Amino acid sequence: MKLPLSWLKEHTPLNAPVAEIADTLIRLGHEVEGVESPRADVKGVRVGQIQSMQPHPDADKLKLLKVDIGEAEPLVIVCGASNMGEGDKVPVATIGTSLPNGMKIKKGKIRGQTSFGMCCSEAELGLAEDAAGLLILPSDAPVGAEVGDYLELEEAVFDLSITPNRGDCMNARGIARDLAADADLPFSDVPCPDVSVDAGIASPAISVSAEDDCPLYMARRIEGVRVGDSPLWLQGRLLAAGQRPVNGVVDVLNYLMLDLGQPMHAFDAGTLKGGVCIRSATEGEAFAALDGRELKLSDGDLVVADSSSVLALAGIMGSLHSGVTEFTADILLESAFFRPARVSTTRRIYAMVSEASMRFERGVDPAMVAVAMQRATAMITELFGGKAGEVSISGAADSIQGGQSLSCSLKRLQTRLGVEIPASCDAVLSRMGFDVRRDGDRIDVTVPSYRHDISIPEDISEEYARVIGFDAIPATMPQLDITRPDIPDASIASAVADGFVQVITYAFIPRNEQRLFAEADGADIELANPLSDAMTVMRRSIWPGLLNIARHNLNRQQAGVALVEQGRTYVRTAGGHDENNLMAWLMTGEVQRDDWFAAARQADFFDLKGAVEAWLQNRGLSARFVADDKVRGLQPGQSAQVLVGRGIVGRIGKVDAGIADAFDIEVPVFVAEINLDALPEGKAPKFAPLAEFPGVERDLVFLFDRGTQAEDILQAVRKAGGRFLTEARIFDLYEGQGVSEGKISLGVRFMLQAADRTLTQEDSDAAMNAITEAIEKRFSATLRG
Amino acid sequence: MSGIDALNEQLSGLQDAAVKAFAAAADPAALEQLRVSYLGKKGALTEVLKGVGKLPPEDRPVIGQKVNAVKQALADAWQATSEKLESEAVSLRIEAERVDVTLAGRRRDSGAMHPVHKGLQEMTAIFSQMGFSIAEGPEIEDEFHNFDALNIPLEHPARAMHDTFFLNDMSNEKGEPMLLRTHTSPVQIRAMQRCMEDGEPPLAIVAPGRVYRCDYDVTHSPMFHQVEVFKVDRNVSLAHLKGVLQHFLSAYFEKDVPIRLRPHYFPFTEPSAEVDIGCVFCKGSGCRICKNSGWLEVLGSGMIHPNVLASVGIDAEEYSGFAFGLGVERLVMLKHGIPDLRLFFENDVRFLRRMGA
C-alpha cells in the first residue's frame, strides 16, 4: 500500500524527517518497503516558456528551441518532440539534473547543435508510464519555478506492507493514528458531515437474511448525479497511492476507502429491479463478475441481489452490469460490515482479490460504516450534483464484536516480554484508542472497535512490545537443560570424502521418469496442483534426479561425474504413505582422465561398488552384493541387491543403455541406492591385539568355469582354509589367450598367520592342500599353479 | 744393492703403481679387480713378500714395518677411491631419479558437500551444541499439523499466502486432505504432542528439513529448506528469543552481527517479529542488496501463540515458548555471497566444488 506523507499529514501534524517517520513505522510493525520522493526526483527541472522554435538545420525531426527559464539568457535546446508551439510552457531539465529514469542531463551536441538542457514528457518526470510528447504546463505556470513545487509533487510516498492482522492500518487514518499516538501528536476526529436529505427520494428496500455474515448494512439512493471525472487533486491522491482513476463516483469511494478504511460500493440504481437483499447464494446461481468471469455460485456465498440477479459477491466484487458508469444518473450507495471469515472463504474459492475484499477479510471498523456513508454522500453530491435520500439500515454497529475488555496480569505480561512495562506506555495505548486501567498487578484494557486482532493477553503484550520497541528488550540466554547431544549425521561427509559431489534435486519428478525405476502399481503420490509437467509426482527413486544432473554436467564439458544425494522417496501405502530416507549415488564418464601418468578410464560397476562398500565400512558395516537381473531400469548382468546381514538395504547397477540414451548420456552410467532406514546400527570398533608373529603369503591360481562367482569361491576357501587363514582375496582375473573358451583363470592370494608362533612350511602346505582339494571338489576347477 | 734395499724399492714401486691404479679405477668392479691383483692372496704384494724370507733375521722387522706401511697406504688409497666411486654412483642415481616437482600431483577429483546441506548442518550443530534436540517430521503432512494446530484456520488470510501443494487422493484418518508441508513448523506440533504423551515441558527442539511452496521464480524455489527452532518452558520470554537469535546469528556468520527485531504478524506466534541482520555486504551503510536500508531480513520469529500450545494440550498459563524458522538458502546465500537461488538446484558441479571446498 502506498501512502503519501501529505495524506498522513491531513490526519496528524507530522513534522519529523521522512527517514525518522520510516523508522517509526518499522518499529511499530508497518514494514516500509520503500520511500519514493517524486519531488526530489525532479529537482532541477524548471518551468520554461518556449520563445522561439526553428527547424534543426541538419535533422528533419529535430527542432531548435529558445526557452526562457527566468535566467538572463534563454536556453538553446534541441528537442525531438512535435506537440509544442511557441509560447507553450514546458518542464525543462537543466544541466546537471538527474531524472527518475536515471538519465543525467549534460551539455551536449545533437547533430552539430549544442543543447543546454532537455524538455521533458510526463514519462521522463516519472509521472506516467509513457507519454506521446512534452508535458505542456498550464499557461499560468510561473517561468523559472521548480516543476516539482509547481505541480505539488509528493515530498514522500511510503510503500508499506501491512500485515494481515492490521486491517485497521490499510488506510491513511489508521497509519496516522499509530504515528500520532507514538509521537504524542494531535489526531483529529473524522468529520461526519450533515447531509441534507431529500424527503422525495425513497429509502431503498433492503432485507438481510444472512445476518451472521452481514451484521450491518446501510444503503441510500442518490438521484440525478452527473458522473464526471473526479477533481485533479483526488486523481492525484489515487495515483500517488497506486490506483487508477475510473470515474468520479468510483474514485470518491476508492479515495474514502484509502482514507478511512471502509470499502463502499455504488450500484447503478437504474439497472436494479426491486429492493436489494443480502442473502446466501443458491446452489449454482449465476454471477457475471466485473472482472468478466461467469461464476456458478454455491450455497453459503454471501451475495447482494435484487429480485432478478446477483449484484455483487458481498464485499468482494460487483457484477458486470450493475456498476456506475458515466451514464449513471441514480446511484444506490452501499456501506456495510461483512463477516471477515465469509469474505475470505468466498474470495479464496473463486480466486478473486480486490481492494475491498482485502479490507473486509481483515475486518473493517463497524463504527466507520455510517461515517463513510455520510462522507461519500456529501462528496458525491458536492462534486457531481444529485440529491440524497434517507439511509436504510439493517443491523447495528454495536452488535459487532469489538470494544471487548481484557484483563491480564502485569507480571505475566512482563515475564513474557522479559522487560518492565513502564506506566508511560499506557498513555501511548490510550492514544491508539485503547482504554487502559492499572490496578495493582491487573491491567484492564478495552479494545477499540477497529482492532479485530486483539483478543487475548498476548495480543496486549505485543502492543506493549511495539510501544516499548523490540530494540529496548534485552537479549538474555534461556536456561537450557543438559541433554545428550545428537551425533551429527556423517552420511554425506563420508561420500564426499570419497570424491562424490553432493547434489539436491526436487522431490517431485515427471511421471515418465518415475516409470523408469518404479512400476505403475498405484503407489505413486501425485500433486494435485503441480507447477509444471516436470513436477507432477513425488519421486520413488532419486535416480531420475541424478540422471538429469549428470546430463546437465556432461553437457558442460565435465568428462565424468560422481554424484551423491541424500533425501527422501515417497510411496503410497495401504494405510497412508511412507517417506524413506535414502542415499543415492551416480557415477558416469571418466574416473581417470588422460594424464601424464595414466590413460583415461571410464567408470565401471566396480568403481561404484567400491564407493558403496567404503561408505558402509565407514559406518562399521559390510555388505554382500547378490546378482539380480530383475532390478527395474538396470541392465541384467550388471545389477545387484545390496545386503547387510540378511536384509536387503539397497541396489546397485548399470543403468539400461536405453534409459541413459533418453538422458542423452552415451557412456555407461552406474547408480546405487541405500535405504538408510533399513541399515542396522554399525558397530563401534573394538580393540583386538595386533599379530606378533609374521604371516605367510601364498598364491594359488585356478581355472574355473566362466560364471563362477568370486564370493562363492572365497566362501569355500574360508571354510576350507583352517584356523591360520586370516585373509583371502582374488588378486588376478584373466581370460583369453592361453585359457580355453568358457574358462577363467583366477588367482587367489592368502595370508596365513598364527597368534602364538611363526608358521612352518608344513602348516601352510597343509592349508593350501586343503583349499585346493575343496575348490576342485566344489567347483569344476583345476589348479594352474 | 743389498737384499733389503732391493725389497724396499720394490715395495715403494708397488705402492706408487697401486695408488695410481686405484685412483684411476673407473668403477667399483675395476677397483675390486685392482684390489685383488695387488692385495689378494695371489696378488702383487704377496709376490713381493716372498722375498722377505730370504732376508737376514735382523732386517726382517725393518722390512716388516715397511710392508705394514705399504699395506696401510694401499688400503687408504682403495678406501678413498671406493668412497669416491660410491658417491659418484649415488649422484648418478639421484640424477637419474630427478623428477619435475611442478608436474600435477596424482589425485582424484575431490568431492564437495552441497552448500545448502553444509549450511543446514552448521545451523543444526549450533543449536544442538546450545542444548536443543534434533527432531524431524514428515514432509507429506495433514492440514491439522501444517495449519490448524498452528492457529491458521481455513479462512485465515495467512493460509492463502502459503501457496500449498496438495496431493491427489490422499487424506489422513480424519479424511482431511494431505499436502506438502509449507514450513517446518508442523514438527513443532508433533514434538510437543510427543512430549505431552509421556511428560511435560521443558522442550527445546531444532528441526531441519525440506519444505514446499507452489511458487517458482527468480527468488522462489518450489522446494527449499528451513530450520525450525523452539523452546517451551516456564517463564520463557521474548528476551530469551533475542538472546538465542543473537547467539545463533553471530555463531553462523562467524562475527558479531547486529540484529533488529521488527513487530510482524504470524498466526502461530504472538508477539511476532521479523528479524533483520545488519547488511553483511555493506556493513549497514546501505547497498543494492539491502535496498539501501542497511538491514537484511533473515527470519520470522515470535512467542508461541497460546492457541498453538492449547492445540497440543500445553497450559499456556503455566508455560510459554519462543519459536522461529530459518530460511536455509537465504542464510547460505548471505554468508557466501551467492547471488542466485537457482544455482542451488541447478547442481552444476563446478559451482558445487567451488562452494563445497
XYZ file of N, CA and C in Angstrom, chain A residues 516-706:
573
model
N 10.613 -45.110 -14.996
C 11.873 -45.736 -15.354
C 12.322 -46.725 -14.294
N 12.106 -46.369 -13.027
C 12.628 -47.220 -11.954
C 11.547 -47.697 -10.992
N 10.278 -47.335 -11.251
C 9.195 -47.783 -10.372
C 7.991 -48.162 -11.222
N 7.371 -49.272 -10.870
C 6.231 -49.772 -11.643
C 5.001 -48.891 -11.454
N 4.078 -48.999 -12.406
C 2.784 -48.337 -12.250
C 1.900 -49.243 -11.406
N 2.075 -49.204 -10.086
C 1.363 -50.124 -9.209
C 0.474 -49.383 -8.225
N 0.183 -48.134 -8.526
C -0.722 -47.384 -7.657
C -0.047 -46.780 -6.451
N 1.260 -46.926 -6.340
C 1.952 -46.409 -5.160
C 2.470 -44.987 -5.354
N 2.240 -44.426 -6.547
C 2.677 -43.041 -6.781
C 1.858 -42.064 -5.941
N 2.507 -41.002 -5.525
C 1.793 -39.903 -4.875
C 1.876 -38.708 -5.814
N 0.713 -38.261 -6.276
C 0.704 -37.205 -7.290
C 0.283 -35.876 -6.698
N 0.869 -34.805 -7.237
C 0.487 -33.468 -6.810
C -0.842 -33.086 -7.459
N -1.715 -32.473 -6.672
C -2.998 -32.039 -7.222
C -2.820 -30.762 -8.039
N -1.851 -29.946 -7.659
C -1.646 -28.661 -8.331
C -0.167 -28.454 -8.671
N 0.353 -29.326 -9.571
C 1.788 -29.198 -9.898
C 2.067 -27.900 -10.635
N 3.284 -27.410 -10.478
C 3.668 -26.182 -11.167
C 3.908 -26.428 -12.645
N 4.347 -27.638 -12.980
C 4.577 -27.954 -14.390
C 4.589 -29.467 -14.544
N 4.605 -29.919 -15.799
C 4.636 -31.361 -16.066
C 5.900 -32.002 -15.522
N 6.930 -31.191 -15.307
C 8.192 -31.739 -14.818
C 8.158 -31.973 -13.311
N 7.059 -31.593 -12.662
C 6.990 -31.738 -11.199
C 5.633 -32.305 -10.804
N 5.309 -33.484 -11.333
C 3.936 -33.971 -11.136
C 3.804 -35.012 -10.050
N 4.856 -35.770 -9.800
C 4.692 -36.916 -8.920
C 5.873 -36.976 -7.950
N 5.570 -37.375 -6.707
C 6.626 -37.465 -5.698
C 7.534 -38.648 -6.039
N 8.811 -38.423 -6.017
C 9.751 -39.441 -6.514
C 9.745 -40.692 -5.654
N 9.839 -41.819 -6.332
C 10.041 -43.085 -5.628
C 11.484 -43.543 -5.788
N 12.226 -42.819 -6.604
C 13.658 -43.096 -6.735
C 14.372 -41.774 -6.938
N 15.585 -41.693 -6.423
C 16.370 -40.473 -6.592
C 17.115 -40.512 -7.925
N 17.176 -41.701 -8.542
C 17.983 -41.853 -9.749
C 17.594 -40.922 -10.903
N 16.276 -40.726 -11.177
C 15.966 -39.798 -12.285
C 16.546 -38.403 -12.050
N 16.471 -37.941 -10.824
C 17.050 -36.641 -10.497
C 18.541 -36.624 -10.775
N 19.226 -37.684 -10.373
C 20.674 -37.748 -10.573
C 21.015 -37.815 -12.061
N 20.197 -38.561 -12.819
C 20.459 -38.661 -14.268
C 20.341 -37.285 -14.923
N 19.342 -36.503 -14.494
C 19.190 -35.153 -15.049
C 20.394 -34.279 -14.732
N 20.883 -34.415 -13.498
C 22.037 -33.602 -13.104
C 23.295 -34.080 -13.841
N 23.399 -35.392 -14.046
C 24.552 -35.925 -14.794
C 24.547 -35.352 -16.210
N 23.366 -35.378 -16.840
C 23.270 -34.824 -18.189
C 23.681 -33.349 -18.192
N 23.140 -32.603 -17.239
C 23.434 -31.173 -17.180
C 24.946 -30.945 -17.148
N 25.627 -31.731 -16.347
C 27.069 -31.508 -16.176
C 27.897 -32.060 -17.329
N 27.467 -33.226 -17.870
C 28.199 -33.764 -19.030
C 28.081 -32.802 -20.209
N 26.924 -32.128 -20.292
C 26.729 -31.139 -21.359
C 27.592 -29.904 -21.133
N 28.162 -29.783 -19.962
C 29.017 -28.633 -19.663
C 30.468 -29.061 -19.523
N 30.848 -29.981 -20.395
C 32.241 -30.368 -20.558
C 32.865 -31.011 -19.336
N 32.048 -31.642 -18.528
C 32.623 -32.479 -17.479
C 32.821 -33.861 -18.107
N 34.045 -34.412 -18.028
C 34.313 -35.704 -18.659
C 33.722 -36.839 -17.836
N 33.516 -36.590 -16.570
C 32.936 -37.611 -15.713
C 32.322 -36.961 -14.505
N 31.277 -37.588 -13.954
C 30.707 -37.052 -12.727
C 30.486 -38.175 -11.734
N 30.643 -37.843 -10.477
C 30.342 -38.763 -9.382
C 29.458 -37.981 -8.425
N 28.166 -38.365 -8.375
C 27.178 -37.587 -7.621
C 26.622 -38.413 -6.466
N 26.226 -37.717 -5.430
C 25.546 -38.385 -4.332
C 24.440 -37.468 -3.837
N 23.314 -38.047 -3.464
C 22.232 -37.258 -2.884
C 21.664 -38.022 -1.700
N 21.347 -37.263 -0.662
C 20.645 -37.842 0.484
C 19.274 -37.199 0.514
N 18.246 -38.007 0.513
C 16.911 -37.415 0.519
C 15.859 -38.497 0.660
N 14.619 -38.035 0.590
C 13.532 -38.978 0.809
C 12.930 -39.444 -0.504
N 12.319 -40.632 -0.450
C 11.426 -41.061 -1.507
C 10.063 -41.274 -0.861
N 9.019 -41.258 -1.680
C 7.663 -41.185 -1.143
C 6.803 -42.253 -1.807
N 6.186 -43.097 -1.003
C 5.394 -44.194 -1.540
C 4.056 -44.245 -0.838
N 3.011 -44.368 -1.652
C 1.678 -44.557 -1.082
C 1.561 -45.987 -0.553
N 0.988 -46.148 0.619
C 0.786 -47.496 1.173
C -0.687 -47.678 1.471
N -1.034 -48.880 1.889
C -2.446 -49.162 2.175
C -2.970 -48.201 3.239
N -2.166 -47.952 4.262
C -2.659 -47.134 5.371
C -2.324 -45.662 5.258
N -1.594 -45.283 4.244
C -1.182 -43.882 4.154
C 0.002 -43.740 3.222
N 1.142 -43.390 3.791
C 2.312 -43.267 2.925
C 3.583 -43.476 3.728
N 4.654 -43.807 3.020
C 5.972 -43.929 3.644
C 6.893 -42.875 3.061
N 7.743 -42.332 3.911
C 8.834 -41.482 3.441
C 10.123 -42.192 3.834
N 10.880 -42.633 2.844
C 12.110 -43.372 3.112
C 13.312 -42.454 2.969
N 14.248 -42.606 3.879
C 15.486 -41.827 3.797
C 16.520 -42.606 3.019
N 16.954 -42.041 1.918
C 17.852 -42.760 1.020
C 19.159 -42.026 0.786
N 20.184 -42.830 0.488
C 21.403 -42.303 -0.104
C 21.398 -42.823 -1.533
N 21.740 -41.973 -2.478
C 21.796 -42.445 -3.868
C 23.073 -41.929 -4.509
N 23.680 -42.791 -5.306
C 24.932 -42.449 -5.982
C 24.770 -42.566 -7.490
N 25.549 -41.816 -8.206
C 25.636 -41.983 -9.659
C 27.089 -41.737 -10.070
N 27.575 -42.619 -10.933
C 28.918 -42.428 -11.499
C 28.835 -42.638 -12.998
N 29.434 -41.756 -13.729
C 29.476 -41.959 -15.177
C 30.653 -41.190 -15.760
N 31.066 -41.646 -16.950
C 32.177 -40.963 -17.613
C 33.514 -41.345 -16.993
N 34.469 -40.476 -17.179
C 35.830 -40.823 -16.783
C 36.015 -40.777 -15.266
N 36.559 -41.852 -14.724
C 37.006 -41.795 -13.331
C 38.491 -41.440 -13.313
N 39.146 -41.703 -14.458
C 40.543 -41.295 -14.613
C 40.625 -40.621 -15.969
N 41.065 -39.380 -15.950
C 41.210 -38.711 -17.243
C 42.613 -38.970 -17.773
N 42.825 -38.672 -19.049
C 44.165 -38.775 -19.604
C 45.076 -37.886 -18.795
N 46.172 -38.454 -18.323
C 47.068 -37.642 -17.519
C 48.497 -38.048 -17.841
N 49.462 -37.335 -17.336
C 50.847 -37.655 -17.667
C 51.284 -38.988 -17.080
N 50.498 -39.488 -16.130
C 50.888 -40.737 -15.504
C 49.940 -41.893 -15.811
N 48.818 -41.592 -16.466
C 47.859 -42.665 -16.698
C 46.982 -42.334 -17.895
N 46.424 -43.401 -18.467
C 45.495 -43.204 -19.567
C 44.079 -43.074 -19.014
N 43.197 -42.432 -19.772
C 41.823 -42.238 -19.323
C 41.140 -43.582 -19.107
N 40.237 -43.601 -18.126
C 39.470 -44.816 -17.864
C 38.035 -44.437 -17.499
N 37.076 -45.173 -18.114
C 35.666 -44.922 -17.827
C 35.252 -45.656 -16.555
N 34.280 -45.075 -15.860
C 33.750 -45.717 -14.653
C 33.150 -47.064 -15.017
N 33.294 -48.037 -14.136
C 32.591 -49.300 -14.313
C 31.902 -49.684 -13.010
N 31.265 -50.829 -13.056
C 30.487 -51.300 -11.914
C 31.294 -51.257 -10.609
N 32.576 -51.644 -10.730
C 33.359 -51.838 -9.510
C 33.847 -50.520 -8.905
N 33.909 -49.463 -9.722
C 34.202 -48.151 -9.152
C 33.105 -47.769 -8.160
N 31.849 -47.949 -8.600
C 30.741 -47.557 -7.733
C 30.583 -48.538 -6.572
N 30.768 -49.830 -6.871
C 30.655 -50.815 -5.789
C 31.658 -50.504 -4.681
N 32.860 -50.170 -5.085
C 33.897 -49.837 -4.105
C 33.480 -48.647 -3.249
N 32.842 -47.669 -3.888
C 32.421 -46.477 -3.147
C 31.352 -46.837 -2.123
N 30.410 -47.683 -2.543
C 29.338 -48.078 -1.624
C 29.920 -48.897 -0.469
N 30.858 -49.782 -0.814
C 31.499 -50.595 0.235
C 32.231 -49.706 1.240
N 32.959 -48.733 0.713
C 33.732 -47.839 1.592
C 32.791 -47.036 2.482
N 31.670 -46.584 1.884
C 30.706 -45.791 2.645
C 30.114 -46.606 3.786
N 29.776 -47.890 3.475
C 29.229 -48.765 4.514
C 30.276 -49.049 5.582
N 31.515 -49.242 5.129
C 32.591 -49.553 6.070
C 32.781 -48.409 7.067
N 32.593 -47.163 6.569
C 32.686 -46.009 7.447
C 31.654 -46.039 8.563
N 30.556 -46.731 8.321
C 29.515 -46.845 9.348
C 29.687 -48.108 10.165
N 30.772 -48.828 9.917
C 31.008 -50.068 10.653
C 30.199 -51.225 10.106
N 29.849 -51.160 8.807
C 29.027 -52.209 8.214
C 29.744 -52.819 7.019
N 29.457 -54.092 6.745
C 29.937 -54.662 5.489
C 28.756 -55.299 4.788
N 28.817 -55.332 3.475
C 27.660 -55.757 2.702
C 28.029 -56.916 1.786
N 27.005 -57.626 1.386
C 27.155 -58.614 0.308
C 26.385 -58.092 -0.883
N 26.877 -58.410 -2.062
C 26.216 -57.976 -3.290
C 25.732 -59.214 -4.015
N 24.418 -59.322 -4.175
C 23.835 -60.517 -4.781
C 23.262 -60.150 -6.139
N 23.774 -60.813 -7.168
C 23.336 -60.509 -8.530
C 21.825 -60.612 -8.635
N 21.215 -59.647 -9.302
C 19.773 -59.666 -9.518
C 19.519 -59.053 -10.883
N 19.053 -59.893 -11.806
C 18.845 -59.418 -13.187
C 17.534 -58.675 -13.349
N 16.745 -58.572 -12.273
C 15.392 -58.017 -12.446
C 15.195 -56.704 -11.722
N 16.239 -55.919 -11.582
C 16.057 -54.591 -10.991
C 15.598 -53.647 -12.098
N 14.415 -53.064 -11.896
C 13.822 -52.234 -12.945
C 14.750 -51.081 -13.320
N 15.020 -50.982 -14.625
C 15.821 -49.863 -15.104
C 17.309 -50.154 -15.158
N 17.731 -51.289 -14.584
C 19.156 -51.619 -14.601
C 19.421 -52.754 -15.586
N 20.639 -52.798 -16.086
C 20.991 -53.767 -17.116
C 21.233 -55.136 -16.483
N 20.527 -56.197 -16.965
C 20.762 -57.538 -16.423
C 22.237 -57.901 -16.568
N 22.758 -58.576 -15.554
C 24.161 -58.980 -15.601
C 25.081 -57.957 -14.965
N 24.573 -56.736 -14.795
C 25.375 -55.725 -14.092
C 24.515 -55.044 -13.038
N 23.723 -55.821 -12.337
C 22.923 -55.213 -11.285
C 22.833 -56.172 -10.114
N 22.670 -55.610 -8.940
C 22.703 -56.444 -7.742
C 21.911 -55.818 -6.613
N 21.455 -56.682 -5.716
C 20.901 -56.226 -4.450
C 22.059 -56.085 -3.465
N 21.923 -55.125 -2.562
C 22.946 -54.952 -1.534
C 22.370 -55.462 -0.216
N 23.050 -56.395 0.400
C 22.559 -56.972 1.648
C 23.512 -56.657 2.792
N 22.923 -56.254 3.906
C 23.702 -56.155 5.134
C 23.066 -57.137 6.093
N 23.859 -58.110 6.568
C 23.267 -59.202 7.323
C 22.339 -59.951 6.375
N 21.088 -60.190 6.792
C 20.160 -60.893 5.906
C 19.235 -59.946 5.167
N 19.311 -58.674 5.498
C 18.334 -57.747 4.936
C 18.839 -57.026 3.697
N 17.915 -56.830 2.750
C 18.252 -56.037 1.570
C 18.239 -54.567 1.970
N 19.318 -53.865 1.736
C 19.368 -52.456 2.111
C 19.500 -51.537 0.899
N 19.732 -52.118 -0.275
C 19.878 -51.238 -1.421
C 20.092 -51.991 -2.721
N 20.363 -51.212 -3.752
C 20.528 -51.773 -5.090
C 21.650 -51.028 -5.784
N 22.240 -51.713 -6.744
C 23.333 -51.091 -7.479
C 23.367 -51.669 -8.881
N 23.802 -50.904 -9.837
C 23.953 -51.489 -11.162
C 24.138 -50.463 -12.255
N 24.170 -51.013 -13.466
C 24.363 -50.175 -14.637
C 22.991 -49.787 -15.182
N 22.799 -48.512 -15.433
C 21.523 -48.037 -15.970
C 21.362 -48.570 -17.389
N 20.155 -49.099 -17.678
C 19.849 -49.567 -19.036
C 20.330 -48.556 -20.057
N 20.961 -49.050 -21.108
C 21.511 -48.141 -22.118
C 20.414 -47.266 -22.716
N 19.220 -47.850 -22.875
C 18.116 -47.089 -23.460
C 17.730 -45.904 -22.597
N 17.754 -46.124 -21.285
C 17.404 -45.040 -20.353
C 18.483 -43.958 -20.380
N 19.739 -44.413 -20.309
C 20.847 -43.444 -20.354
C 20.742 -42.615 -21.625
N 20.413 -43.301 -22.718
C 20.279 -42.638 -24.010
C 19.186 -41.567 -23.959
N 18.082 -41.876 -23.254
C 16.992 -40.911 -23.139
C 17.447 -39.663 -22.394
N 18.480 -39.802 -21.578
C 19.045 -38.643 -20.899
C 20.265 -38.104 -21.654
N 20.396 -38.523 -22.896
C 21.490 -38.066 -23.764
C 22.861 -38.410 -23.202
N 22.944 -39.508 -22.449
C 24.250 -39.907 -21.918
C 24.725 -41.114 -22.715
N 25.863 -40.967 -23.352
C 26.315 -42.012 -24.279
C 27.304 -42.972 -23.644
N 27.782 -42.648 -22.451
C 28.730 -43.539 -21.783
C 27.995 -44.314 -20.692
N 28.553 -45.434 -20.247
C 27.852 -46.217 -19.218
C 27.619 -45.404 -17.950
N 26.437 -45.584 -17.360
C 26.067 -44.879 -16.134
C 25.797 -45.911 -15.054
N 26.358 -45.688 -13.893
C 26.152 -46.608 -12.773
C 25.483 -45.881 -11.624
N 24.497 -46.558 -11.033
C 23.768 -45.939 -9.933
C 23.668 -46.922 -8.772
N 23.493 -46.365 -7.595
C 23.284 -47.208 -6.412
C 22.386 -46.447 -5.458
N 21.696 -47.193 -4.614
C 20.957 -46.538 -3.544
C 20.980 -47.425 -2.309
N 20.986 -46.759 -1.171
C 20.945 -47.468 0.117
C 19.830 -46.824 0.935
N 18.958 -47.671 1.469
C 17.884 -47.175 2.326
C 18.423 -47.017 3.753
N 18.558 -45.762 4.165
C 19.155 -45.505 5.480
C 18.304 -46.088 6.614
N 16.982 -46.122 6.384
C 16.108 -46.639 7.433
C 16.301 -48.142 7.624
N 16.784 -48.827 6.565
C 16.932 -50.288 6.645
C 18.288 -50.697 7.198
N 19.205 -49.738 7.352
C 20.557 -50.074 7.799
C 20.584 -50.344 9.299
N 21.219 -51.451 9.694
C 21.403 -51.657 11.138
C 22.436 -50.675 11.672
N 22.409 -50.491 12.979
C 23.449 -49.677 13.615
C 24.790 -50.337 13.368
N 25.782 -49.547 12.976
C 27.117 -50.117 12.820
C 27.743 -50.354 14.178
N 28.753 -51.216 14.151
C 29.417 -51.496 15.433
C 30.575 -50.535 15.618
N 30.702 -50.004 16.826
C 31.874 -49.184 17.124
C 33.075 -50.118 17.157
N 34.231 -49.695 16.634
C 35.379 -50.587 16.575
C 35.801 -51.019 17.983
N 36.125 -52.313 18.102
C 36.604 -52.873 19.384
C 38.068 -53.238 19.230
N 38.827 -53.024 20.273
C 40.263 -53.307 20.198
C 40.532 -54.806 20.135
N 41.486 -55.217 19.293
C 41.985 -56.589 19.301
C 43.503 -56.506 19.180
N 44.252 -57.400 19.878
C 45.711 -57.288 19.831
C 46.253 -57.487 18.420
N 47.334 -56.828 18.112
C 47.930 -56.947 16.785
C 48.772 -58.210 16.726
N 48.852 -58.806 15.527
C 49.603 -60.057 15.374
C 51.078 -59.828 15.718
N 51.626 -60.766 16.491
C 53.005 -60.607 16.953
C 53.962 -61.330 16.009
N 53.467 -62.448 15.419
C 54.342 -63.272 14.584
C 54.038 -63.042 13.113
N 55.094 -63.079 12.284
C 54.867 -62.752 10.871
C 53.974 -63.791 10.191
N 53.225 -63.349 9.226
C 52.363 -64.250 8.485
C 53.054 -64.766 7.230
N 52.400 -65.715 6.577
C 52.937 -66.291 5.333
C 51.972 -65.960 4.208
N 52.518 -65.440 3.122
C 51.640 -65.134 1.990
C 51.820 -66.211 0.936
N 50.676 -66.746 0.442
C 50.740 -67.799 -0.584
C 49.732 -67.486 -1.680
N 50.045 -67.887 -2.900
C 49.122 -67.691 -4.033
C 48.738 -69.031 -4.627
N 47.505 -69.128 -5.096
C 47.085 -70.271 -5.909
C 46.317 -69.726 -7.098
N 46.530 -70.320 -8.279
C 45.772 -69.893 -9.460
C 44.991 -71.082 -9.984
N 43.683 -70.882 -10.167
C 42.809 -71.962 -10.642
C 42.162 -71.574 -11.953
N 41.754 -72.590 -12.702
C 40.868 -72.381 -13.857
C 39.459 -72.735 -13.414
N 38.539 -71.791 -13.600
C 37.131 -72.044 -13.255
C 36.293 -71.943 -14.513
N 35.068 -72.490 -14.422
C 34.094 -72.228 -15.489
C 33.728 -70.755 -15.422
N 33.553 -70.145 -16.577
C 33.098 -68.765 -16.614
C 31.722 -68.698 -15.935
